[in-house]
């Protein structure tokens, strides 16, 4: 077997076998295959695609290339949720305690913010004292005791994907549905949960810009998950506006607390109810109506919020901040943005808004950048809302005085305001099983 023949086979749109897939994944991860040959193969995959069987072999080989989280010591059915990344997406902080309060086991490793998207781990670390790097044994014990653990990834999960992704990034091969699907699913499979609910975001603040692309990615990921022996469902959701009204780390934790108490914004609440319902259905095999009722009741009865508090206490976080969110640190400057004219907000360039939040200090452009937990944006008017000239449409929160004018300009340029009322789009487009 050699790399030249594998590239040539894929160039001719033929199906690679498991041995050939293992040959190039293992060879490239070990440094035995040069970048130029791997780049040629990735481009051939981009152009010709892969069958579900090929993709499953690719995904499992990448998942097996490094550490795996062994969740077999967890008593009960484990469930994970993965979002393809958006702006203002704090759903993990809400759905994980909801389903844990209903008996599912959530042993979840999450990521950090990069570029225009936020990261659950940074949000959790905005709670004073919250530890995201607890030992594996302690983590599993906690999940067995209280049903939930949310930590950062201390393990070397799917190193083959890390190396291949870095190459894709510089060879114009990121935008390939088979490669995106296998990349994400390799990490999910290495992370160990039996059930996986995928939140595939579609729109101006997402990787996938339209529904057709999003649905195709969702179908591909669900097929891979099932072939790899995991119960997998994908929910295709709207990311044409930031989710909820808050963007930024401690601002999003505060909004998650409100939502867990049943007082959150409608789009965020609806999405969390949908995702939690799918998670509960996978874990219990109960009917949709029953699961949805249980999810709603866990919010109204305070079970979900109490589970979140239990999580924070067990991971060393300051519970006083959760009971009294006013104790979270506030940014030095809060600057109102006024509508420049009257009309309806018909479009928000959501990834641009994510970038504004990052400039204010809430995100990072490179992995080494520090995060300001108090920075971010409170959004008062979103797509579909009517605004009067001079009305406050958003508040920027920052500790950096010198970037305020630039951030204001960028925020305003990310909006389109017109007289006509646009049609409102629902938050959930569809579920793919
Ligand atoms: N996120 C990933 O983890 N992989 C991709 O290929 C794209 C987005």
XYZ file of C-alpha atoms and ligand atoms in Angstrom:
441
model
C 0.000 0.000 0.000
C 1.270 3.507 -0.703
C -0.062 7.053 -0.483
C 0.223 7.727 -4.230
C -2.214 4.893 -5.044
C -4.660 6.020 -2.314
C -4.699 9.590 -3.680
C -5.131 8.282 -7.235
C -7.998 6.009 -6.173
C -9.871 8.867 -4.479
C -9.165 11.160 -7.447
C -11.018 8.592 -9.569
C -13.914 8.736 -7.079
C -13.449 5.153 -5.937
C -14.278 3.935 -2.439
C -11.327 3.525 -0.057
C -11.249 0.475 2.176
C -10.665 0.448 5.938
C -6.971 -0.525 5.640
C -6.298 2.360 3.244
C -8.058 4.801 5.571
C -6.114 3.533 8.589
C -2.902 3.747 6.539
C -3.212 7.461 5.763
C -4.693 8.569 9.132
C -2.078 6.725 11.202
C 0.753 7.528 8.794
C -0.064 11.240 8.749
C -0.503 11.451 12.538
C 2.902 9.811 13.068
C 4.563 12.165 10.577
C 5.284 9.426 7.988
C 3.148 11.003 5.259
C 4.151 14.480 4.029
C 1.739 17.435 4.026
C 1.731 17.642 0.209
C 0.365 14.115 -0.180
C -2.194 14.522 2.607
C -3.303 17.864 1.064
C -3.844 16.190 -2.312
C -5.938 13.463 -0.704
C -8.008 15.971 1.290
C -8.716 17.925 -1.893
C -9.779 14.715 -3.671
C -12.141 13.983 -0.738
C -13.482 17.557 -0.953
C -14.219 17.132 -4.658
C -15.526 13.543 -4.683
C -16.867 13.001 -1.146
C -16.941 9.738 0.776
C -19.529 7.023 1.370
C -21.048 6.635 4.861
C -18.939 3.515 5.366
C -15.728 5.316 4.389
C -16.653 8.250 6.633
C -17.377 5.969 9.561
C -13.991 4.249 9.132
C -12.303 7.645 8.899
C -14.124 8.921 11.998
C -13.420 5.845 14.117
C -9.754 5.781 13.071
C -9.390 9.455 14.061
C -11.261 8.815 17.334
C -8.852 5.943 18.097
C -5.751 8.025 17.352
C -5.344 9.317 20.933
C -6.920 9.253 24.399
C -10.556 8.345 24.883
C -12.812 9.125 27.794
C -14.014 5.846 29.281
C -17.515 6.441 30.615
C -18.230 2.770 31.335
C -17.899 3.369 35.130
C -20.863 5.785 34.940
C -24.085 4.170 36.185
C -26.863 5.135 33.814
C -27.241 6.351 30.256
C -24.723 9.018 29.237
C -25.702 11.817 26.874
C -23.705 14.556 25.171
C -24.799 17.625 23.231
C -22.652 19.313 20.613
C -23.246 22.611 18.886
C -21.463 23.416 15.633
C -20.823 26.867 17.090
C -22.713 30.108 17.191
C -22.989 33.479 18.920
C -24.609 33.782 22.355
C -24.930 30.001 22.513
C -25.109 29.134 26.212
C -27.382 26.104 25.752
C -25.002 23.604 27.408
C -25.307 25.535 30.702
C -29.074 25.035 30.517
C -29.741 21.677 28.838
C -27.106 19.747 30.794
C -28.676 20.491 34.226
C -32.210 20.010 32.832
C -31.562 16.466 31.585
C -29.357 15.587 34.581
C -32.259 16.605 36.856
C -34.358 14.034 34.963
C -31.947 11.132 35.448
C -29.683 11.308 32.358
C -25.927 11.284 33.010
C -24.015 14.208 31.532
C -20.228 13.743 31.606
C -19.222 16.478 29.234
C -15.932 17.905 28.036
C -16.364 21.327 26.451
C -14.182 23.769 24.555
C -13.026 27.376 24.741
C -13.901 30.436 22.671
C -12.056 31.023 19.402
C -12.817 33.547 16.643
C -16.431 34.734 16.679
C -17.828 31.794 18.685
C -17.888 31.504 22.470
C -16.834 28.509 24.569
C -18.638 26.820 27.457
C -15.446 26.433 29.474
C -14.741 30.184 29.470
C -18.334 30.825 30.523
C -18.052 28.382 33.432
C -14.699 29.860 34.462
C -16.375 33.259 34.764
C -17.958 31.823 37.927
C -15.424 32.489 40.715
C -13.612 29.312 41.740
C -15.293 26.970 39.224
C -12.737 24.274 38.356
C -12.794 22.989 34.787
C -9.766 20.693 35.144
C -10.743 18.116 37.754
C -9.179 14.639 37.795
C -10.899 11.985 35.701
C -11.717 9.765 38.686
C -13.223 12.666 40.640
C -15.158 13.688 37.515
C -16.670 10.208 37.064
C -17.475 9.988 40.809
C -19.241 13.348 40.595
C -21.294 12.229 37.574
C -22.301 9.087 39.481
C -23.230 11.156 42.553
C -25.071 14.133 41.049
C -25.568 13.134 37.389
C -23.533 15.946 35.872
C -19.958 17.118 35.317
C -18.813 19.868 32.935
C -15.063 20.126 32.405
C -12.490 21.200 29.805
C -10.698 18.647 27.683
C -7.556 17.585 29.559
C -7.100 14.592 27.296
C -5.489 14.322 23.910
C -8.748 13.487 22.119
C -8.472 12.647 18.402
C -4.963 14.062 17.723
C -5.276 12.871 14.109
C -8.146 15.339 13.661
C -6.095 18.153 15.233
C -3.291 17.601 12.722
C -5.575 17.118 9.732
C -7.695 20.168 10.695
C -4.569 22.374 10.839
C -3.705 21.250 7.303
C -7.284 21.751 6.061
C -7.172 25.280 7.445
C -4.337 26.249 5.056
C -5.369 24.181 2.013
C -8.950 25.435 1.512
C -10.361 22.051 2.551
C -12.278 23.071 5.691
C -15.572 23.655 3.842
C -16.280 20.019 3.066
C -19.314 18.372 4.655
C -17.727 14.872 4.906
C -14.554 16.307 6.446
C -16.431 18.555 8.905
C -18.728 15.675 9.896
C -15.907 13.188 10.504
C -13.826 15.813 12.333
C -16.573 16.680 14.838
C -17.823 13.115 15.256
C -14.304 11.749 15.913
C -14.072 14.020 18.969
C -17.614 13.183 20.113
C -16.944 9.455 19.828
C -13.646 9.773 21.733
C -15.564 11.725 24.415
C -17.463 8.548 25.255
C -21.223 9.258 25.583
C -23.705 6.661 24.361
C -26.239 9.244 23.152
C -25.356 12.352 21.161
C -27.623 15.285 20.288
C -26.148 17.590 17.662
C -27.213 21.221 17.340
C -26.415 22.105 13.735
C -26.497 25.871 13.444
C -27.465 27.483 10.168
C -27.262 31.156 9.222
C -25.150 34.303 9.325
C -23.516 33.355 12.645
C -22.757 29.757 11.726
C -20.372 27.667 9.719
C -23.251 26.481 7.521
C -24.897 29.454 5.848
C -28.079 27.816 4.523
C -30.572 25.122 5.474
C -29.672 22.725 2.624
C -26.018 22.677 3.728
C -26.987 22.364 7.405
C -29.396 19.496 6.774
C -26.770 17.696 4.689
C -24.195 18.055 7.466
C -26.769 16.896 10.025
C -27.681 13.798 7.983
C -23.992 12.926 7.444
C -23.189 13.256 11.170
C -26.229 11.260 12.268
C -25.307 8.449 9.843
C -21.733 8.356 11.149
C -22.921 8.348 14.785
C -25.293 5.457 14.178
C -22.741 3.428 12.208
C -20.310 3.984 15.100
C -22.867 2.553 17.539
C -24.024 5.814 19.179
C -27.659 6.899 19.396
C -27.488 10.155 17.463
C -29.998 12.870 16.582
C -29.410 16.270 14.979
C -31.496 19.406 15.467
C -31.013 22.001 12.711
C -31.387 25.458 14.252
C -31.473 29.131 13.341
C -28.296 31.192 13.836
C -29.332 34.251 11.843
C -29.361 36.244 15.085
C -27.447 35.794 18.340
C -29.129 33.306 20.664
C -30.823 35.017 23.602
C -30.006 38.617 24.465
C -26.559 38.323 26.011
C -23.167 37.657 24.442
C -20.089 37.391 26.648
C -19.034 35.046 29.399
C -20.535 36.122 32.723
C -23.399 37.869 30.891
C -24.311 34.503 29.351
C -24.050 32.693 32.688
C -26.513 35.240 34.127
C -28.870 34.672 31.185
C -28.550 30.893 31.602
C -29.536 31.278 35.286
C -32.627 33.287 34.300
C -33.531 30.659 31.682
C -33.119 27.812 34.181
C -35.550 29.723 36.409
C -38.058 29.921 33.533
C -37.461 33.631 32.904
C -35.186 33.468 29.872
C -35.734 34.893 26.383
C -38.114 32.942 24.170
C -35.673 31.823 21.436
C -33.173 30.476 23.958
C -35.865 28.832 26.099
C -37.538 27.189 23.091
C -34.239 25.857 21.768
C -33.213 24.485 25.169
C -36.585 22.752 25.586
C -36.205 21.192 22.125
C -32.639 20.000 22.694
C -33.375 18.691 26.211
C -36.432 16.829 24.897
C -34.317 15.100 22.222
C -31.646 14.239 24.808
C -34.221 12.771 27.185
C -35.887 10.789 24.366
C -32.549 9.205 23.429
C -31.749 8.288 27.041
C -35.160 6.951 28.015
C -36.919 5.895 24.780
C -39.992 7.760 26.098
C -42.357 9.544 23.695
C -41.709 13.147 22.644
C -44.785 14.620 24.384
C -43.920 13.012 27.692
C -40.261 14.106 27.491
C -41.224 17.681 26.634
C -43.594 17.816 29.611
C -40.887 16.499 31.944
C -38.379 19.032 30.612
C -40.780 21.959 31.125
C -41.669 20.710 34.596
C -38.000 20.447 35.582
C -37.770 24.188 34.891
C -41.037 25.239 36.550
C -40.393 23.040 39.623
C -36.847 24.400 40.065
C -35.186 20.997 39.571
C -33.036 22.187 36.678
C -31.827 25.300 38.504
C -31.062 23.276 41.648
C -29.051 20.820 39.525
C -27.031 23.721 38.113
C -26.328 24.916 41.663
C -25.252 21.409 42.643
C -22.890 21.352 39.661
C -21.336 24.702 40.626
C -20.908 23.667 44.280
C -19.309 20.339 43.321
C -16.861 21.996 40.960
C -15.796 24.604 43.510
C -17.713 27.612 42.148
C -18.994 30.512 44.231
C -22.655 29.686 44.823
C -23.372 33.200 46.118
C -22.908 34.491 42.554
C -25.482 31.981 41.314
C -27.970 33.000 44.005
C -27.252 36.667 43.429
C -25.965 37.258 39.866
C -25.406 40.960 40.675
C -22.210 39.746 42.345
C -20.660 38.932 38.965
C -17.976 41.416 37.983
C -19.200 44.241 35.734
C -17.249 45.946 32.954
C -16.064 49.508 33.560
C -17.788 50.910 30.464
C -21.388 50.249 29.369
C -22.122 52.084 26.151
C -25.549 52.300 24.564
C -25.950 51.944 20.809
C -28.844 53.923 19.322
C -30.812 53.108 16.198
C -29.643 55.414 13.380
C -33.116 55.414 11.735
C -36.599 54.043 12.231
C -37.695 50.699 10.775
C -37.396 46.977 11.313
C -34.152 45.145 11.865
C -34.326 42.848 8.872
C -30.872 41.275 9.093
C -28.078 40.826 11.618
C -24.641 39.724 10.459
C -24.262 37.460 13.467
C -20.643 36.419 12.999
C -19.748 40.147 12.809
C -21.602 40.677 16.088
C -19.581 37.784 17.546
C -16.437 39.584 16.387
C -17.563 42.825 18.046
C -17.982 40.920 21.299
C -14.500 39.476 20.858
C -13.020 42.965 20.271
C -14.732 44.162 23.465
C -12.716 41.483 25.300
C -15.153 38.543 25.511
C -13.395 36.266 23.025
C -10.014 35.434 21.617
C -8.507 35.638 18.150
C -5.624 33.279 18.997
C -5.554 30.463 21.544
C -3.164 32.470 23.746
C -5.380 35.592 24.140
C -6.794 36.346 27.608
C -10.555 36.634 28.138
C -12.382 39.428 29.943
C -15.317 37.674 31.633
C -17.346 40.848 32.091
C -17.106 42.056 28.475
C -19.787 41.495 25.852
C -23.026 42.795 24.407
C -26.594 43.051 25.702
C -28.880 42.989 22.691
C -32.179 44.856 23.101
C -33.474 44.584 19.523
C -33.101 41.639 17.205
C -34.151 40.591 13.712
C -37.836 41.375 13.156
C -38.022 44.056 15.884
C -39.243 47.569 15.125
C -36.971 50.393 16.267
C -37.440 54.146 16.525
C -34.620 56.499 15.566
C -32.439 57.083 18.652
C -33.825 54.088 20.553
C -31.268 51.940 22.389
C -30.750 48.721 20.442
C -27.754 47.261 22.288
C -25.329 47.925 25.133
C -21.626 47.234 24.740
C -19.752 46.186 27.897
C -15.980 46.541 27.978
C -12.945 47.514 30.013
C -11.134 48.824 26.926
C -12.009 52.475 26.353
C -9.923 52.795 23.193
C -11.918 50.278 21.116
C -15.418 51.562 21.948
C -15.883 53.746 18.831
C -14.644 50.988 16.502
C -16.923 48.426 18.192
C -19.936 50.766 17.906
C -19.294 51.313 14.199
C -18.868 47.593 13.557
C -22.027 46.740 15.482
C -24.096 49.213 13.490
C -22.628 48.015 10.197
C -23.671 44.457 11.041
C -27.389 45.446 10.999
C -29.805 46.162 8.158
C -32.754 48.368 9.074
C -35.645 48.775 6.605
C -39.240 49.914 6.785
C -40.800 46.590 5.752
C -41.385 43.969 8.400
C -39.431 40.788 7.677
C -40.864 37.304 8.196
C -39.750 35.842 11.510
C -38.040 32.476 11.275
C -38.479 29.820 13.888
C -35.579 28.763 16.084
C -35.764 25.051 15.190
C -35.895 24.205 11.485
C -36.102 20.448 11.858
C -34.885 17.276 13.536
C -32.888 14.610 11.686
C -32.868 11.120 13.165
N -15.315 22.109 13.807
C -14.568 20.972 13.852
O -14.294 20.455 14.923
N -14.159 20.453 12.698
C -14.437 20.968 11.493
O -14.031 20.436 10.470
C -15.204 22.153 11.459
C -15.638 22.701 12.633
